[in-house]
PDB file of C-alpha atoms in Angstrom:
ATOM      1  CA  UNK V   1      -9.929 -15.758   8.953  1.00 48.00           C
ATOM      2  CA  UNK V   2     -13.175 -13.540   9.410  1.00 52.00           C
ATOM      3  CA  UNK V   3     -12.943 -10.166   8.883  1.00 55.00           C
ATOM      4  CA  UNK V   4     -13.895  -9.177  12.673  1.00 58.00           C
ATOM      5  CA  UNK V   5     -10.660 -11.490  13.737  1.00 58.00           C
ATOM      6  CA  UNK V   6      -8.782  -9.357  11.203  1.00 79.00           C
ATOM      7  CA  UNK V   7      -5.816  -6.623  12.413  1.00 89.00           C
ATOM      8  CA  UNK V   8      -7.424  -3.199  11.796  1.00 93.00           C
ATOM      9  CA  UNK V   9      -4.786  -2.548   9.110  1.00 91.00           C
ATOM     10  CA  UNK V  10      -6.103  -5.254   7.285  1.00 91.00           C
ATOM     11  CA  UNK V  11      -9.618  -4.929   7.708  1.00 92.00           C
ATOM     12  CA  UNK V  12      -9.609  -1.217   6.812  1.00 93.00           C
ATOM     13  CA  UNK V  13      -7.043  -2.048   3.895  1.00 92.00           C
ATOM     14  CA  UNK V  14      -8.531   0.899   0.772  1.00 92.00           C
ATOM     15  CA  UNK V  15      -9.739  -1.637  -1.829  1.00 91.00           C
ATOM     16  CA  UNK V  16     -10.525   0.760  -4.339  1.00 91.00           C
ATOM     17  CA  UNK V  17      -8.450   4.446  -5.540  1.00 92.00           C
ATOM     18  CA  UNK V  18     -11.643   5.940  -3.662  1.00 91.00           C
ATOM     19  CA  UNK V  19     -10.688   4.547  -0.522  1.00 91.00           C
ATOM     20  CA  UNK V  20      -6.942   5.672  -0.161  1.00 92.00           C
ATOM     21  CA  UNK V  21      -6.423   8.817   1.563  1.00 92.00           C
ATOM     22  CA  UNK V  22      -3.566  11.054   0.967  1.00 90.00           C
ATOM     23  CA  UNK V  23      -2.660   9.867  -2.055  1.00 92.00           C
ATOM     24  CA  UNK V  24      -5.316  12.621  -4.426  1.00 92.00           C
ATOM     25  CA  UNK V  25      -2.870  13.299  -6.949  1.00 93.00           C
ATOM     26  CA  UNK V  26      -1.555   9.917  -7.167  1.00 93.00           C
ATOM     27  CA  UNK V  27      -4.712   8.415  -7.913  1.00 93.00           C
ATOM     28  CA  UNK V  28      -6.160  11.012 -10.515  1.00 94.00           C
ATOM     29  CA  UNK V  29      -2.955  10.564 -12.482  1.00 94.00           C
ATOM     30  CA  UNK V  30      -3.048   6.683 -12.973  1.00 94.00           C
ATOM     31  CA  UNK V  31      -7.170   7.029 -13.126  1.00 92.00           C
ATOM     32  CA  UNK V  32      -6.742   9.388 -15.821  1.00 93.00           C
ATOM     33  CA  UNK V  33      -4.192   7.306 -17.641  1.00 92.00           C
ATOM     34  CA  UNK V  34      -6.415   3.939 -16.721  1.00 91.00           C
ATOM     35  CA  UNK V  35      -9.459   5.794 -18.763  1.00 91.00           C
ATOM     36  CA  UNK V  36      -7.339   6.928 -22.111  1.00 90.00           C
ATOM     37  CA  UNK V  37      -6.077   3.872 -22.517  1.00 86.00           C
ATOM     38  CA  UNK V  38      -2.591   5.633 -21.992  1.00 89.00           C
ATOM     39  CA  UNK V  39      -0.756   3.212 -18.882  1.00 89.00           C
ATOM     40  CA  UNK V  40       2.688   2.875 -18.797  1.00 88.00           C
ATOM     41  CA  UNK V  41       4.637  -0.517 -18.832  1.00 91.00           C
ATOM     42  CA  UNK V  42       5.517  -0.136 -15.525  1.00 94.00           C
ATOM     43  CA  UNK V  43       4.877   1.752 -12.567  1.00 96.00           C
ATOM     44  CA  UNK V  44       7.298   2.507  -9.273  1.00 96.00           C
ATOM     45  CA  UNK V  45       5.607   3.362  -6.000  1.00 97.00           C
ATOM     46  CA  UNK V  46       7.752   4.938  -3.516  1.00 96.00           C
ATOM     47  CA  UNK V  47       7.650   6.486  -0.036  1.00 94.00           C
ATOM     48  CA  UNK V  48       7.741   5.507   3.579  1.00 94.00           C
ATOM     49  CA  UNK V  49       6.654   2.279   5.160  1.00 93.00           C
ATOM     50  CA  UNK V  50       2.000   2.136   5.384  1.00 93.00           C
ATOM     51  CA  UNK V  51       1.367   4.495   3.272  1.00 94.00           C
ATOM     52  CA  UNK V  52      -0.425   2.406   0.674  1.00 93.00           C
ATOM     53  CA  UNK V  53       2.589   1.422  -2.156  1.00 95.00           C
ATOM     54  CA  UNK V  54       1.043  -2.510  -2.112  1.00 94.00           C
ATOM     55  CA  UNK V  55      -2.163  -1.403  -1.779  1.00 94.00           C
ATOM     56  CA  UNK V  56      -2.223   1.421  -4.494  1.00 95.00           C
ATOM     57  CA  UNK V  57      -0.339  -1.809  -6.624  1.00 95.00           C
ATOM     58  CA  UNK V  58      -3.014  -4.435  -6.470  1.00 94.00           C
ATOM     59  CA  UNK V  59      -5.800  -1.587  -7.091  1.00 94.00           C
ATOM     60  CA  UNK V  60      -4.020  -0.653 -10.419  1.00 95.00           C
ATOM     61  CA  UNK V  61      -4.008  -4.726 -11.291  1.00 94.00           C
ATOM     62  CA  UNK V  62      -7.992  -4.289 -10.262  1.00 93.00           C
ATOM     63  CA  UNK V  63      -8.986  -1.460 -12.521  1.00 93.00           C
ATOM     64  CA  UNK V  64      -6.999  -2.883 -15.805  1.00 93.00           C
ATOM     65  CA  UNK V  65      -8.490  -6.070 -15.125  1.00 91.00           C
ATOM     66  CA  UNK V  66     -12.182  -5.301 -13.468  1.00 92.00           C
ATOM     67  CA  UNK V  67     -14.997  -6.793 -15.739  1.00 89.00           C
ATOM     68  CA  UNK V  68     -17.021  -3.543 -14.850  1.00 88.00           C
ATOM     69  CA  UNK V  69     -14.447  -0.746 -15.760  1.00 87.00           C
ATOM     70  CA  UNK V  70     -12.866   1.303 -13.852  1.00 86.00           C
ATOM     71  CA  UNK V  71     -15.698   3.272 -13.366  1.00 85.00           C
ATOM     72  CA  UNK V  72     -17.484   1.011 -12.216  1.00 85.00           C
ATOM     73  CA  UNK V  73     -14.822  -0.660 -10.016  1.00 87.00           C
ATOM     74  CA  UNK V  74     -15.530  -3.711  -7.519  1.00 86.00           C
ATOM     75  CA  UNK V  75     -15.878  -2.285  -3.946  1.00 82.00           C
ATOM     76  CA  UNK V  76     -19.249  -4.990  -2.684  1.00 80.00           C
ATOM     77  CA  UNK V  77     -19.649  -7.546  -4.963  1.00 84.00           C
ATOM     78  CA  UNK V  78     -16.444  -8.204  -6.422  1.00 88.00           C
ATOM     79  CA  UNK V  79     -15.882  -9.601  -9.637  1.00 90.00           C
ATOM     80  CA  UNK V  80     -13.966 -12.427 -10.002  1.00 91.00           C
ATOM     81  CA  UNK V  81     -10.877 -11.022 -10.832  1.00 92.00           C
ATOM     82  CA  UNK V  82     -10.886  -8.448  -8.539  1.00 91.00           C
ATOM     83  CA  UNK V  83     -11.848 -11.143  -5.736  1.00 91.00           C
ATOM     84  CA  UNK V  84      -8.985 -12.957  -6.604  1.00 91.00           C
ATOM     85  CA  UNK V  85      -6.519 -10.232  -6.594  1.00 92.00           C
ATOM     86  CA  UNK V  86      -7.631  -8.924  -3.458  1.00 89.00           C
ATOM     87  CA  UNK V  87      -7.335 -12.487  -1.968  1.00 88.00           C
ATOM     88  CA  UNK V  88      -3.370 -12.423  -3.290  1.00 87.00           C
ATOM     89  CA  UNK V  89      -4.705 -16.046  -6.039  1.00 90.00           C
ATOM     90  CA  UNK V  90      -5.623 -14.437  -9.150  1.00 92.00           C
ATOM     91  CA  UNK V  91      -3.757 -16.837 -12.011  1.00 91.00           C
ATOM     92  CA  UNK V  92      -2.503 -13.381 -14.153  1.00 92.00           C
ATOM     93  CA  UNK V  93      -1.623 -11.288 -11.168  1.00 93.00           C
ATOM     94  CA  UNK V  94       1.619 -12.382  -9.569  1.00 91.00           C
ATOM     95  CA  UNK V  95       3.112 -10.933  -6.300  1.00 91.00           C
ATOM     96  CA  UNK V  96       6.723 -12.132  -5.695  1.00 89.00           C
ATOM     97  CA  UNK V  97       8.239 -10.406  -2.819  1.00 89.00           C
ATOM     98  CA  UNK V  98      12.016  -9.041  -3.609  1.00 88.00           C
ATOM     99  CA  UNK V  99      13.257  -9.630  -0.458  1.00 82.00           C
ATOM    100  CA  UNK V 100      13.229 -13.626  -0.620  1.00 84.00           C
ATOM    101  CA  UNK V 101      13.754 -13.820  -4.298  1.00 80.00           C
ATOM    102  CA  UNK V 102      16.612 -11.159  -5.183  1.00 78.00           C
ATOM    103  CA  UNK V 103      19.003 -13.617  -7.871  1.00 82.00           C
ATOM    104  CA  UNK V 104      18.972 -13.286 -11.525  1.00 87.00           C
ATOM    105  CA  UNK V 105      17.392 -16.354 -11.924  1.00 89.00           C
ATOM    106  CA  UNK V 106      13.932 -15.919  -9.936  1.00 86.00           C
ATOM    107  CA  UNK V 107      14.008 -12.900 -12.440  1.00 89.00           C
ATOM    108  CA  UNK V 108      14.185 -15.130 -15.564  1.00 89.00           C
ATOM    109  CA  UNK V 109      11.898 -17.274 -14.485  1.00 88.00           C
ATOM    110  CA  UNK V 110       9.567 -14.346 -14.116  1.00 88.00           C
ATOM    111  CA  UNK V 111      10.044 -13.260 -17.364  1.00 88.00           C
ATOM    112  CA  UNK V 112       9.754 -16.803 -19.390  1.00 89.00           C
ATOM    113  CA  UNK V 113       6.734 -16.930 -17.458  1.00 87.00           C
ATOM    114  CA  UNK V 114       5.988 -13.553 -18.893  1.00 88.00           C
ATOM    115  CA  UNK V 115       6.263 -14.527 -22.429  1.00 88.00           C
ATOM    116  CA  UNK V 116       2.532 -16.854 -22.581  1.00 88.00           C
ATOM    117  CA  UNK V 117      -0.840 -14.376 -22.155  1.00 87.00           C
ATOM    118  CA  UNK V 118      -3.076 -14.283 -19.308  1.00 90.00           C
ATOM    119  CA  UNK V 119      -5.672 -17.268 -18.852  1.00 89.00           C
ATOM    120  CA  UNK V 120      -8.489 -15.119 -18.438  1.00 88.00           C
ATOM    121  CA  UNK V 121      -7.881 -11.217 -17.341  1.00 90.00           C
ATOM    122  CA  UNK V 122      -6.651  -9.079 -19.860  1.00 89.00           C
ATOM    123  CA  UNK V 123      -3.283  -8.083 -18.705  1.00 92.00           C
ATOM    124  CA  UNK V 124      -0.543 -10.156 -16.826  1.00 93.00           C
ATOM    125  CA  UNK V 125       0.450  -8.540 -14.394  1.00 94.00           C
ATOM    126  CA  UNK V 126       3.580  -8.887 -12.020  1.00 94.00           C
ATOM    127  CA  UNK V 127       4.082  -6.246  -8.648  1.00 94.00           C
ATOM    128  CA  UNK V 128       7.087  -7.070  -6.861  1.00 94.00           C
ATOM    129  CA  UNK V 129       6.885  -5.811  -3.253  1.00 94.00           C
ATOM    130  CA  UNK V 130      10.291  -4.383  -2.022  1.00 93.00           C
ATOM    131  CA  UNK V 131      11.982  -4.429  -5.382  1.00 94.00           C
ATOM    132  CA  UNK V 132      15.129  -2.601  -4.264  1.00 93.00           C
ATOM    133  CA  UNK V 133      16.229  -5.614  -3.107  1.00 93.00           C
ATOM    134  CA  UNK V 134      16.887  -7.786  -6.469  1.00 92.00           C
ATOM    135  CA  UNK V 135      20.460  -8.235  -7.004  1.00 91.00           C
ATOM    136  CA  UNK V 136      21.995  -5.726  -9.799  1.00 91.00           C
ATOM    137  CA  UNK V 137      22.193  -8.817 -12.146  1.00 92.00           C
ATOM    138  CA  UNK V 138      18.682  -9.194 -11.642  1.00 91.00           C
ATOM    139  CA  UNK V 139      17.718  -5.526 -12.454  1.00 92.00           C
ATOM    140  CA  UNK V 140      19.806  -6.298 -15.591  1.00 92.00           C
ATOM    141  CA  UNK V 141      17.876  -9.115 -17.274  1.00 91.00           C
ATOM    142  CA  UNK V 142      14.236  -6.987 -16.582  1.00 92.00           C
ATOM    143  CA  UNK V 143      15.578  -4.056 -18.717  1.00 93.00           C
ATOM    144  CA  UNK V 144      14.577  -5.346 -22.467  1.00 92.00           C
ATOM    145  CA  UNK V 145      11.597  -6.472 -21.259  1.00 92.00           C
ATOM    146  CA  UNK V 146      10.781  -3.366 -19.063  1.00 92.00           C
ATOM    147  CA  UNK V 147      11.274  -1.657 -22.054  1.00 90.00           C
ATOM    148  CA  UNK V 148       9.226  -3.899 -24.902  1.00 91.00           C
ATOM    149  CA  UNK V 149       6.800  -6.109 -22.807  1.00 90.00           C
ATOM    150  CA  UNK V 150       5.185  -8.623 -24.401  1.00 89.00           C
ATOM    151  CA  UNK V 151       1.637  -8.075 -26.442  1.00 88.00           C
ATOM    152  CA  UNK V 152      -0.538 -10.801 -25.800  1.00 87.00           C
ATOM    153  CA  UNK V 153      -3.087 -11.941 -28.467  1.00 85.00           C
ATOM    154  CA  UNK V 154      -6.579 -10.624 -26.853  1.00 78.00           C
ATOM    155  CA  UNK V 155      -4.967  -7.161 -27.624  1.00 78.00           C
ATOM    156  CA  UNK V 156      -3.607  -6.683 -23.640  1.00 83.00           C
ATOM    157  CA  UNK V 157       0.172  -6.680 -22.431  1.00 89.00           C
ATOM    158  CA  UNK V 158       2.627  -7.399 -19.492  1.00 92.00           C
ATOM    159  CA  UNK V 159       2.862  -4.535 -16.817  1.00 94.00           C
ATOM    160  CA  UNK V 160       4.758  -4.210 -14.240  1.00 95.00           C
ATOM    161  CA  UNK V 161       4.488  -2.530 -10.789  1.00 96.00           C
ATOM    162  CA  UNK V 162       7.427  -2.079  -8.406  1.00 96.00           C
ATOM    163  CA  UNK V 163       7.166  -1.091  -4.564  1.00 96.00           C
ATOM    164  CA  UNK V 164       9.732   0.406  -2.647  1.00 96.00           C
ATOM    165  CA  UNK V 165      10.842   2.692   0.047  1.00 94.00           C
ATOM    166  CA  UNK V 166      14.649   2.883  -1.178  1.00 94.00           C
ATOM    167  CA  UNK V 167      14.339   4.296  -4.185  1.00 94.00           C
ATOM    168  CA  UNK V 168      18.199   4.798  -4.279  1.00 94.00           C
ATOM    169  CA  UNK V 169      18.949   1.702  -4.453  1.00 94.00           C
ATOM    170  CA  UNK V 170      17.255   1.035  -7.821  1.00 95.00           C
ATOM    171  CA  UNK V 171      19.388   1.703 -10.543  1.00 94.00           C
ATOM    172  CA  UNK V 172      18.697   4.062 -12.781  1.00 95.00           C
ATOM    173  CA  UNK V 173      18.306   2.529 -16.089  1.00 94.00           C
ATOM    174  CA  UNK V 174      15.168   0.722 -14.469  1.00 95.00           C
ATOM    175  CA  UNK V 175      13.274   3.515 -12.736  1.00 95.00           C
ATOM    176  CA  UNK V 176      13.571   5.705 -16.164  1.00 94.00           C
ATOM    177  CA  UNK V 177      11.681   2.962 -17.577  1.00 93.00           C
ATOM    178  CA  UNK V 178       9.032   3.262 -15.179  1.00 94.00           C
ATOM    179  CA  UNK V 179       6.320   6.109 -14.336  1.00 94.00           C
ATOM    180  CA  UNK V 180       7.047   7.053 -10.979  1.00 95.00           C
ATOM    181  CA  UNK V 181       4.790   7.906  -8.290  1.00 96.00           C
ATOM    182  CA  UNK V 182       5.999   9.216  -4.834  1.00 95.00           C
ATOM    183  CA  UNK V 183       3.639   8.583  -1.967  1.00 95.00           C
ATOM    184  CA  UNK V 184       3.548  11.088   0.337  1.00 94.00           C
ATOM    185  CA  UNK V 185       3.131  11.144   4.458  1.00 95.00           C
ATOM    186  CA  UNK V 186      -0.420  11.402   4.928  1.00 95.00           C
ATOM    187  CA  UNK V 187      -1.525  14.615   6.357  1.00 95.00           C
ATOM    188  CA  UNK V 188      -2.445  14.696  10.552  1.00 95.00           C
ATOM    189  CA  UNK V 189      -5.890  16.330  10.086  1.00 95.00           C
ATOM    190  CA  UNK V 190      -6.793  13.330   7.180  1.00 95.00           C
ATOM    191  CA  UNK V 191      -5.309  10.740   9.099  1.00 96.00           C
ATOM    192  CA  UNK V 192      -6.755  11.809  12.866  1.00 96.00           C
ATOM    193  CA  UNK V 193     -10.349  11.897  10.705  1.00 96.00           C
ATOM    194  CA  UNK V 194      -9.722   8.705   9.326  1.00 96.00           C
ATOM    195  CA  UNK V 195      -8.674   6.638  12.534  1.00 96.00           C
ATOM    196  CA  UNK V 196     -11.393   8.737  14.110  1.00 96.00           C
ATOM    197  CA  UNK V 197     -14.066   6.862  11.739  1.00 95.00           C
ATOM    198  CA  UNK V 198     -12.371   3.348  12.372  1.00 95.00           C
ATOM    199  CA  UNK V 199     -12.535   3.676  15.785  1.00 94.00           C
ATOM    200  CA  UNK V 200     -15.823   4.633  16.302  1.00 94.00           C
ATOM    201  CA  UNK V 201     -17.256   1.489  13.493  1.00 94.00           C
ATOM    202  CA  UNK V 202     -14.746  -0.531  16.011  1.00 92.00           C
ATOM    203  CA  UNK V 203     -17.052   0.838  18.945  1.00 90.00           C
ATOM    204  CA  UNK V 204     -14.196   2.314  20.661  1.00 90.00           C
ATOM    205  CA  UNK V 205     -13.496   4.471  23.440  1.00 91.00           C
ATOM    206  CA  UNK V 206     -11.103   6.879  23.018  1.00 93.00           C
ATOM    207  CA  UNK V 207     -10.303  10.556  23.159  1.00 94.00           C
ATOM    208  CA  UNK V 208      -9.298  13.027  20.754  1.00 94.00           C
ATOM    209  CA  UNK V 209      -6.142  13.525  22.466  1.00 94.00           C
ATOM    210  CA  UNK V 210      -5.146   9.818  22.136  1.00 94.00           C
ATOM    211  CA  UNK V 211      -5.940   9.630  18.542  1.00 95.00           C
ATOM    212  CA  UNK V 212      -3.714  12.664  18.308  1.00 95.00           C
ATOM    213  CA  UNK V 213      -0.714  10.866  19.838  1.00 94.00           C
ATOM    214  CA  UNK V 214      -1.299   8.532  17.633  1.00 95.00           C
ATOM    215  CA  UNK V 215      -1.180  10.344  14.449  1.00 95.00           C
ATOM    216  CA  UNK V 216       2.131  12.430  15.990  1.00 94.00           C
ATOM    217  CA  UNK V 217       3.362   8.576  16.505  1.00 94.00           C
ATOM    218  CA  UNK V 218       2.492   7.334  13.194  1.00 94.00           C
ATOM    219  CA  UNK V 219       4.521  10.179  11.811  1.00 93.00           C
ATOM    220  CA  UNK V 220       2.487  10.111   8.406  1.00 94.00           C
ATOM    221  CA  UNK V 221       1.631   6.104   7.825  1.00 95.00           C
ATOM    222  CA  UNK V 222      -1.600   4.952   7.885  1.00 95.00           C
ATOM    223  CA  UNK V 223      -0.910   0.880   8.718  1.00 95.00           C
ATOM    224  CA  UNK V 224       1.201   2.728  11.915  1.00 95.00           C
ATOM    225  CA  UNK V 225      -1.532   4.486  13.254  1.00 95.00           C
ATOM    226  CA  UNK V 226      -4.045   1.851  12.317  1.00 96.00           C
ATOM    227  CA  UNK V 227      -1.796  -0.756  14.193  1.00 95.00           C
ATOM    228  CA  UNK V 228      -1.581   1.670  17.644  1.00 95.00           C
ATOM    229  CA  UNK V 229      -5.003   1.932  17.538  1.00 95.00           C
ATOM    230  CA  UNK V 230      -5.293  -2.034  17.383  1.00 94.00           C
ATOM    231  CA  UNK V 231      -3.028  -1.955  19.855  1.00 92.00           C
ATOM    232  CA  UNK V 232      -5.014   0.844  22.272  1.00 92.00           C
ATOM    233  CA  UNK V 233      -8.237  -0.899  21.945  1.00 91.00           C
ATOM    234  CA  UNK V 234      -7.267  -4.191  22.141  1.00 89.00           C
ATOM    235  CA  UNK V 235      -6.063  -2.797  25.987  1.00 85.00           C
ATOM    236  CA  UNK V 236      -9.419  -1.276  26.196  1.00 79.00           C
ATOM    237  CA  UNK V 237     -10.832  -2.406  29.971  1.00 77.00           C
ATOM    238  CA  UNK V 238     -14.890  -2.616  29.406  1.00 74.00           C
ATOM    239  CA  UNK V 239     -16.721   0.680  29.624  1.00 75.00           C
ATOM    240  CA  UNK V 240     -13.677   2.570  30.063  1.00 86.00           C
ATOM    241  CA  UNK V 241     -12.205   5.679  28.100  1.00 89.00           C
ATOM    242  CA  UNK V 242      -8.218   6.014  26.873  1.00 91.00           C
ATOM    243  CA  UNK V 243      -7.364   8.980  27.388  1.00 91.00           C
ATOM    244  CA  UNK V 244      -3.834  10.721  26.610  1.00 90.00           C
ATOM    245  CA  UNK V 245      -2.291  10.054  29.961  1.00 90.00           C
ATOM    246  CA  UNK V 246      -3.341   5.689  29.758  1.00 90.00           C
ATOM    247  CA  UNK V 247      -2.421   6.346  25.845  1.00 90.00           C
ATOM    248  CA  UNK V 248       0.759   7.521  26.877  1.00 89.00           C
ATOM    249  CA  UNK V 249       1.354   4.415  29.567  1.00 89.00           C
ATOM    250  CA  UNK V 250       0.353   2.366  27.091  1.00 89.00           C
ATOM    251  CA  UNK V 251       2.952   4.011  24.188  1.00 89.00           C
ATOM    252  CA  UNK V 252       5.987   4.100  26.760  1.00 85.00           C
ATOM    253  CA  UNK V 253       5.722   7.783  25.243  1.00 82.00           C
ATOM    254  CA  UNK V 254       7.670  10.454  27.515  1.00 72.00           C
ATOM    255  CA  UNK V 255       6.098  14.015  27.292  1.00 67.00           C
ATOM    256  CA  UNK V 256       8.953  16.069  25.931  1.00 61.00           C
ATOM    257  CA  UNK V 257       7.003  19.275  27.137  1.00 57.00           C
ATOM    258  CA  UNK V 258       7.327  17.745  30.749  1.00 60.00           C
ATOM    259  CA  UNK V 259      11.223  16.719  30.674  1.00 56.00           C
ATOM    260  CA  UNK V 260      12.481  20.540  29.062  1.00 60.00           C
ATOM    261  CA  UNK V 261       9.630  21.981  32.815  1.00 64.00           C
ATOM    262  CA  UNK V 262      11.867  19.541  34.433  1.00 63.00           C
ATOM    263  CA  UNK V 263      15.197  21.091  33.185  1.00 68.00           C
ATOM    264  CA  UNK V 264      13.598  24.088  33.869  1.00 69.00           C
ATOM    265  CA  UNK V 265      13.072  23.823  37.700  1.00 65.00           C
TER     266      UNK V 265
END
């Protein structure tokens, strides 16, 4: 797949802590941490669906594992560990998905795999997408080694980062053996300015008014809004603008202002 052919919420997916929006005090905290030397055995992303739990997991795998530092992390020319994790292959950096494997065994597994050191980054590293979903025995068997991960010879260690948006539903036992970060909604003015800049590398026409129904659509996620504006531009007739009233054919969206005139009259 080119990167032209790609969704907009791909293409425009933040590949380094720079590049996330939203997310300031987030990002200084595990930066911060990153640069002591002072990371936690695991880390828990939470908050609503798009904005940026994944993505804020596989940039944490980048800057332990980046050849140049993380001050000097990949954005261009990627190193080869950082091209790998960002292309979802790197040998050290596994992503299971916790909605397909939830059963105490996919979690042993996991963790005998855990137990030989990386093959050529410096830390293993597993981020399990949706984690609220392992079964209870499952959360069960990851507490000793949540707790004491294995140290691997080359001086580097097992971490773990969890992504969810049911925090809840994780007991807790595991998530006070993590460091927990909350992801908040992204702000309107940050996220109209961002899909403002997409849109106009994407050559599109649109108005401000459009872009604001989308952010008031997106309701705080970024891969929402980025997907509505796929979605606006891919219905884009040549030469000619969206505005809010084809935006709001195009959104099914009913004007609430409109129906309470109506009730009015």
């Amino acid at each position: 797949m080119t990167i032209n052919s790609k969704v907009l919420a791909l293409k425009y997916r933040p590949q380094v802590f720079e590049d996330l929006i939203g997310q300031n005090v987030v990002v200084e905290t595990i930066s911060n941490g990153i640069k002591t030397q002072k990371t936690g055995n695991a880390y828990l992303f939470t908050g609503i669906r798009g904005v940026g739990k994944t993505t804020t997991a596989r940039i944490v795998a980048k800057a332990l594992n980046c050849l140049n530092g993380i001050e000097n992390l990949c954005k261009e020319n990627k190193c080869e560990h950082c091209e790998s994790i960002t292309n979802s292959n790197h040998i050290d950096v596994l992503e299971m998905d916790a909605a397909s494997k939830t059963g105490v065994d996919d979690v042993r597994d996991l963790i005998e795999f855990s137990r030989y050191g990386p093959t050529s980054a410096k830390y293993k590293i597993f981020i399990i997408d949706e984690v609220h979903m392992l079964s209870k025995q499952a959360f069960n068997a990851l507490l000793k080694t949540l707790e004491e991960p294995p140290i691997y010879n080359n001086g580097g260690s097992l971490k773990f980062l969890f992504c969810t948006t049911e925090i809840k539903k994780i007991p807790i036992t595991v998530v006070s053996r993590c460091q927990r970060f909350d992801l908040s909604r992204v702000k309107s003015t940050e996220l109209f300015e961002f899909i403002k800049k997409v849109k106009d590398k994407e050559n599109g026409k649109v108005t401000d008014d459009a872009l604001k129904l989308i952010v008031k659509l997106s309701e705080g996620s970024v891969r929402d809004a980025l997907s509505l504006l796929d979605r606006i531009l891919v219905s884009q007739e040549k030469d000619k603008e969206i505005n809010l009233n084809i935006a709001q054919k195009i959104f099914n969206y009913l004007n609430k202002s409109t129906l309470i005139e109506l009730f009015r009259y």
